[in-house]
Coordinates of C-alpha atoms in Angstrom, one line a residue:
X1 CA 71.8 -54.9 -26.2
X2 CA 71.0 -54.4 -29.9
X3 CA 71.6 -58.1 -30.6
X4 CA 69.4 -59.1 -27.7
X5 CA 66.6 -56.8 -28.8
X6 CA 66.8 -58.2 -32.3
X7 CA 66.8 -61.8 -31.2
X8 CA 63.8 -61.1 -29.0
X9 CA 62.0 -59.5 -31.9
X10 CA 62.6 -62.5 -34.1
X11 CA 61.5 -64.9 -31.4
X12 CA 58.2 -63.0 -31.0
X13 CA 57.6 -63.2 -34.7
X14 CA 58.6 -66.9 -34.9
X15 CA 56.5 -68.0 -31.9
X16 CA 53.3 -66.8 -33.5
X17 CA 53.6 -69.4 -36.2
X18 CA 52.2 -72.9 -35.8
X19 CA 54.7 -75.5 -34.4
X20 CA 55.9 -77.7 -37.2
X21 CA 56.7 -81.4 -36.9
X22 CA 60.2 -82.1 -35.7
X23 CA 61.4 -83.2 -39.2
X24 CA 60.6 -79.7 -40.6
X25 CA 61.4 -77.5 -37.7
X26 CA 64.9 -76.4 -38.7
X27 CA 63.8 -75.6 -42.3
X28 CA 60.6 -74.0 -41.0
X29 CA 62.6 -71.6 -38.7
X30 CA 64.8 -70.7 -41.7
X31 CA 61.7 -69.9 -43.8
X32 CA 60.2 -67.8 -41.0
X33 CA 63.5 -66.0 -40.6
X34 CA 63.6 -65.2 -44.3
X35 CA 60.0 -63.8 -44.2
X36 CA 60.9 -61.7 -41.1
X37 CA 64.1 -60.4 -42.5
X38 CA 62.5 -59.3 -45.8
X39 CA 59.8 -57.2 -44.1
X40 CA 60.6 -53.5 -44.5
X41 CA 59.0 -50.5 -42.9
X42 CA 57.1 -47.8 -44.8
X43 CA 59.1 -45.3 -46.8
X44 CA 59.2 -43.7 -50.2
X45 CA 56.6 -45.4 -52.4
X46 CA 56.1 -48.1 -49.8
X47 CA 53.2 -46.6 -47.9
X48 CA 52.8 -49.5 -45.5
X49 CA 55.0 -52.4 -44.2
X50 CA 55.9 -54.6 -47.1
X51 CA 57.8 -57.8 -47.8
X52 CA 60.4 -57.7 -50.5
X53 CA 61.1 -60.7 -52.7
X54 CA 64.8 -60.4 -52.0
X55 CA 67.3 -58.0 -50.6
X56 CA 69.5 -58.7 -53.6
X57 CA 68.4 -57.8 -57.1
X58 CA 64.7 -58.6 -56.7
X59 CA 64.3 -56.0 -54.0
X60 CA 60.7 -55.0 -55.0
X61 CA 57.2 -56.0 -54.2
X62 CA 55.6 -57.6 -57.3
X63 CA 51.9 -57.6 -58.1
X64 CA 51.5 -61.3 -57.6
X65 CA 54.3 -62.5 -55.4
X66 CA 52.9 -60.2 -52.7
X67 CA 49.8 -62.5 -52.6
X68 CA 51.8 -65.5 -51.5
X69 CA 53.7 -63.4 -48.9
X70 CA 50.3 -62.4 -47.5
X71 CA 49.2 -66.0 -47.3
X72 CA 52.4 -67.0 -45.5
X73 CA 51.6 -64.5 -42.7
X74 CA 47.8 -64.9 -42.5
X75 CA 47.7 -67.5 -39.7
X76 CA 50.3 -65.8 -37.5
X77 CA 50.4 -62.1 -38.2
X78 CA 47.1 -61.0 -39.7
X79 CA 47.9 -57.3 -39.7
X80 CA 51.1 -57.8 -41.6
X81 CA 49.2 -60.2 -43.9
X82 CA 46.6 -57.6 -44.7
X83 CA 49.3 -55.0 -45.4
X84 CA 51.2 -57.5 -47.7
X85 CA 47.9 -58.2 -49.6
X86 CA 46.6 -54.6 -50.0
X87 CA 49.9 -52.8 -50.6
X88 CA 49.5 -52.7 -54.4
X89 CA 46.1 -51.0 -54.1
X90 CA 48.0 -47.9 -52.8
X91 CA 49.2 -47.4 -56.4
X92 CA 46.2 -48.6 -58.4
X93 CA 45.6 -46.2 -61.3
X94 CA 42.4 -44.5 -62.4
X95 CA 41.7 -47.4 -64.9
X96 CA 42.0 -50.0 -62.1
X97 CA 45.4 -51.3 -63.3
X98 CA 48.1 -52.3 -60.8
X99 CA 51.7 -51.6 -61.3
X100 CA 54.1 -54.4 -62.2
X101 CA 56.1 -53.8 -59.0
X102 CA 57.0 -51.2 -56.4
X103 CA 59.8 -50.4 -54.1
X104 CA 60.7 -47.4 -51.9
X105 CA 62.3 -45.8 -54.9
X106 CA 60.2 -46.9 -57.9
X107 CA 56.7 -47.7 -59.2
X108 CA 57.2 -49.8 -62.4
X109 CA 54.5 -50.2 -65.0
X110 CA 56.2 -52.3 -67.7
X111 CA 53.8 -55.3 -67.4
X112 CA 50.8 -56.3 -65.4
X113 CA 50.6 -59.5 -63.3
X114 CA 47.8 -62.2 -63.2
X115 CA 44.6 -61.5 -61.3
X116 CA 45.1 -64.0 -58.5
X117 CA 43.9 -61.5 -55.9
X118 CA 40.4 -62.9 -55.7
X119 CA 41.8 -66.4 -55.2
X120 CA 44.2 -65.0 -52.5
X121 CA 41.5 -63.2 -50.7
X122 CA 39.4 -66.4 -50.5
X123 CA 42.4 -68.2 -49.0
X124 CA 43.1 -65.3 -46.5
X125 CA 39.4 -65.3 -45.4
X126 CA 39.7 -69.0 -44.6
X127 CA 42.4 -68.1 -42.1
X128 CA 41.7 -64.6 -40.8
X129 CA 38.7 -62.4 -40.1
X130 CA 38.4 -59.2 -42.1
X131 CA 36.9 -56.1 -40.5
X132 CA 34.1 -54.3 -42.3
X133 CA 36.5 -51.6 -43.4
X134 CA 38.9 -54.2 -44.8
X135 CA 36.1 -55.8 -46.7
X136 CA 35.1 -52.4 -48.2
X137 CA 38.7 -51.7 -49.2
X138 CA 39.0 -55.2 -50.7
X139 CA 35.8 -54.8 -52.6
X140 CA 36.9 -51.5 -54.1
X141 CA 40.3 -52.7 -55.0
X142 CA 39.2 -56.0 -56.5
X143 CA 36.3 -54.6 -58.5
X144 CA 38.5 -51.9 -60.1
X145 CA 41.2 -54.5 -60.9
X146 CA 38.6 -56.9 -62.4
X147 CA 37.0 -54.1 -64.5
X148 CA 40.5 -53.3 -65.8
X149 CA 40.8 -56.8 -67.2
X150 CA 37.3 -56.7 -68.5
X151 CA 37.8 -53.3 -70.2
X152 CA 41.4 -53.6 -71.5
X153 CA 42.4 -57.2 -71.7
X154 CA 39.5 -59.0 -73.2
X155 CA 39.1 -59.9 -76.9
X156 CA 36.7 -62.2 -78.6
X157 CA 35.3 -63.0 -75.1
X158 CA 38.7 -64.2 -73.7
X159 CA 41.1 -62.6 -71.3
X160 CA 44.6 -62.4 -72.5
X161 CA 48.2 -61.5 -71.8
X162 CA 50.3 -59.2 -74.0
X163 CA 53.6 -60.8 -72.8
X164 CA 54.7 -63.8 -70.9
X165 CA 55.9 -61.5 -68.1
X166 CA 52.2 -60.5 -67.6
X167 CA 51.5 -64.1 -66.4
X168 CA 54.3 -64.3 -63.9
X169 CA 55.6 -67.3 -65.9
X170 CA 57.8 -65.0 -68.1
X171 CA 59.4 -67.6 -70.5
X172 CA 56.7 -70.3 -70.3
X173 CA 56.3 -72.3 -73.5
X174 CA 52.6 -71.3 -73.4
X175 CA 53.9 -68.1 -75.0
X176 CA 55.9 -69.7 -77.8
X177 CA 53.7 -68.0 -80.4
X178 CA 53.4 -64.2 -80.5
X179 CA 50.9 -62.6 -78.0
X180 CA 48.2 -61.7 -77.3
X181 CA 47.7 -65.1 -75.8
X182 CA 44.6 -66.3 -73.9
X183 CA 45.7 -68.9 -71.4
X184 CA 43.3 -71.2 -69.5
X185 CA 44.5 -70.3 -66.0
X186 CA 43.9 -66.6 -66.6
X187 CA 40.2 -67.4 -67.4
X188 CA 40.0 -69.4 -64.2
X189 CA 41.5 -66.6 -62.1
X190 CA 39.0 -64.2 -63.5
X191 CA 36.1 -66.5 -62.7
X192 CA 37.2 -66.9 -59.1
X193 CA 37.8 -63.2 -58.8
X194 CA 34.3 -62.4 -59.9
X195 CA 32.8 -65.0 -57.5
X196 CA 34.9 -63.5 -54.7
X197 CA 33.4 -60.1 -55.6
X198 CA 29.9 -61.5 -55.5
X199 CA 30.6 -62.9 -52.0
X200 CA 32.1 -59.7 -50.8
X201 CA 29.1 -57.7 -52.2
X202 CA 26.7 -60.0 -50.4
X203 CA 28.6 -59.5 -47.1
X204 CA 28.4 -55.8 -47.7
X205 CA 24.6 -56.0 -48.4
X206 CA 25.0 -55.0 -52.0
X207 CA 22.7 -57.6 -53.4
X208 CA 22.5 -56.1 -56.9
X209 CA 26.3 -56.1 -57.2
X210 CA 26.4 -59.7 -55.9
X211 CA 24.0 -60.9 -58.5
X212 CA 25.8 -59.1 -61.3
X213 CA 29.2 -60.4 -60.4
X214 CA 27.9 -64.0 -60.1
X215 CA 26.2 -63.7 -63.5
X216 CA 29.5 -62.5 -65.0
X217 CA 31.4 -65.5 -63.4
X218 CA 28.8 -68.0 -64.6
X219 CA 28.8 -66.6 -68.1
X220 CA 32.5 -66.7 -68.4
X221 CA 32.8 -70.2 -67.0
X222 CA 30.4 -71.4 -69.7
X223 CA 32.3 -69.6 -72.4
X224 CA 35.7 -70.8 -71.1
X225 CA 34.5 -74.4 -71.1
X226 CA 33.3 -74.0 -74.7
X227 CA 36.4 -72.3 -76.1
X228 CA 39.5 -73.3 -74.3
X229 CA 39.5 -77.1 -74.4
X230 CA 40.6 -79.9 -76.7
X231 CA 39.8 -83.5 -75.8
X232 CA 39.0 -82.3 -72.2
X233 CA 42.4 -80.7 -71.7
X234 CA 42.9 -76.9 -71.5
X235 CA 44.7 -75.1 -74.3
X236 CA 46.3 -71.7 -74.8
X237 CA 45.2 -69.7 -77.8
X238 CA 47.0 -67.2 -80.0
X239 CA 44.2 -64.6 -80.4
X240 CA 45.4 -63.0 -83.6
X241 CA 45.1 -66.4 -85.5
X242 CA 43.0 -68.6 -83.3
X243 CA 45.8 -71.2 -83.2
X244 CA 46.2 -73.5 -80.3
X245 CA 49.7 -73.1 -78.9
X246 CA 51.3 -76.5 -78.5
X247 CA 53.3 -76.6 -75.3
X248 CA 54.2 -78.8 -72.3
X249 CA 54.0 -76.1 -69.6
X250 CA 52.3 -76.8 -66.3
X251 CA 50.6 -73.3 -66.6
X252 CA 47.3 -74.3 -68.3
X253 CA 46.7 -77.0 -65.6
X254 CA 46.4 -74.4 -62.9
X255 CA 42.7 -74.4 -63.9
X256 CA 42.3 -77.0 -61.1
X257 CA 41.8 -74.0 -58.8
X258 CA 38.2 -74.0 -60.2
X259 CA 37.7 -77.3 -58.4
X260 CA 34.3 -78.9 -58.9
X261 CA 33.1 -76.2 -61.2
X262 CA 35.0 -78.1 -63.9
X263 CA 33.3 -81.0 -65.5
X264 CA 34.4 -84.4 -64.0
X265 CA 35.8 -85.5 -67.3
X266 CA 38.1 -82.4 -67.4
X267 CA 39.1 -82.8 -63.7
X268 CA 40.0 -86.5 -64.1
X269 CA 42.0 -86.0 -67.3
X270 CA 44.0 -83.0 -65.9
X271 CA 44.6 -84.7 -62.5
X272 CA 45.7 -87.9 -64.2
X273 CA 48.1 -86.0 -66.4
X274 CA 49.7 -83.8 -63.7
X275 CA 50.1 -86.6 -61.2
X276 CA 51.9 -88.8 -63.8
X277 CA 55.7 -88.7 -64.3
X278 CA 55.1 -86.2 -67.1
X279 CA 55.0 -83.4 -64.5
X280 CA 55.1 -85.0 -61.0
X281 CA 58.7 -85.4 -60.0
X282 CA 60.4 -86.4 -56.8
X283 CA 60.2 -82.8 -55.7
X284 CA 56.8 -81.9 -57.0
X285 CA 55.3 -80.3 -60.1
X286 CA 57.8 -79.3 -62.8
X287 CA 56.8 -76.1 -64.6
X288 CA 57.7 -77.7 -67.9
X289 CA 57.5 -81.4 -68.5
X290 CA 60.9 -83.0 -68.1
X291 CA 60.1 -84.9 -71.3
X292 CA 59.7 -81.6 -73.3
X293 CA 62.5 -80.6 -75.7
X294 CA 62.4 -77.2 -74.1
X295 CA 62.9 -78.4 -70.5
X296 CA 65.8 -76.9 -68.6
X297 CA 66.6 -77.9 -65.0
X298 CA 67.5 -74.2 -64.3
X299 CA 65.3 -72.7 -67.0
X300 CA 63.2 -70.3 -64.9
X301 CA 59.6 -71.3 -65.9
X302 CA 60.8 -74.1 -68.2
X303 CA 61.4 -76.8 -65.6
X304 CA 62.2 -75.6 -62.1
X305 CA 59.7 -76.3 -59.3
X306 CA 58.4 -73.0 -57.8
X307 CA 56.5 -72.3 -54.7
X308 CA 53.6 -70.2 -56.2
X309 CA 52.8 -72.8 -58.9
X310 CA 53.0 -75.6 -56.3
X311 CA 50.7 -73.8 -53.9
X312 CA 48.1 -73.1 -56.7
X313 CA 48.3 -76.8 -57.8
X314 CA 47.9 -78.0 -54.3
X315 CA 44.9 -75.7 -53.7
X316 CA 43.4 -76.9 -56.9
X317 CA 43.8 -80.6 -56.0
X318 CA 42.2 -79.9 -52.6
X319 CA 39.3 -78.2 -54.3
X320 CA 38.9 -81.2 -56.6
X321 CA 38.6 -83.5 -53.6
X322 CA 42.2 -85.0 -54.1
X323 CA 43.4 -84.4 -50.5
X324 CA 45.9 -87.3 -50.5
X325 CA 47.5 -86.2 -53.7
X326 CA 47.6 -82.6 -52.5
X327 CA 49.4 -83.7 -49.3
X328 CA 51.9 -85.8 -51.3
X329 CA 52.6 -82.9 -53.5
X330 CA 53.3 -80.7 -50.4
X331 CA 55.5 -83.4 -48.9
X332 CA 57.6 -83.7 -52.0
X333 CA 58.0 -80.0 -52.3
X334 CA 59.0 -79.5 -48.7

């Protein structure tokens, strides 16, 4: 009876997802099973249902992985998707900072994680409809998180990481010089987050806030385009010296999420680079160019092809009007 009940629960969860083409159905069901089996009920420091990253040693919810888990559930289980997205807000501190990770037993503050929450909310709202209460909650959460970056992680006009772990790309070669490091994709995430706040404020009839956030986004976009490029390609900067950090990481090219806000010359050069064999492999975008002396096929963020970076790159390509290339990247990854 227990087995039958569990099988029925899984089937109900699975059947809410879109039906995949036959070639992907077996793999798709396995992916859905993994998501289902990693959902855990509220308990301890988990104040709502959450999805762990693993039930082995990564049995926490991290402050950026949870965004991708929310997106996985958005089209089929919107309530679970909302809980997966907003779960970190339950532990947001008075400054607006989010913890590095949480579990039923621990709230860990060693590092922060990148502000991809505005980008994620935009994607969620393309798939699911938020209630007015959810929009209010999202606005409060996002505005406090954005202000934390503005107040505590901005220097000489640029947002920065204190450690590679803050970026989610722990050992990326973009951090081969001592931090603090201002990376291009961080500036892009902040611009998108400010624009998302402007949109939310308008939906909540807070016109002054909407104008203020949009002005912040516009100003930072202009500053970013002026400071963080060399020959139309984005560069990471060591803030203590102003040095450009030479690297062959894919990380800076996630700026494609800005889409057509980027000048055409920048878009074209970045797209041509990432779609060449310098990064685009038989299985998608390598996180470090295979031609790099630092490339390792099992080197964490120095080569392996990861789902979060792939999703961000595909989203960026779509936003740049490169639908066929985005689809090919998805096909190779799957």
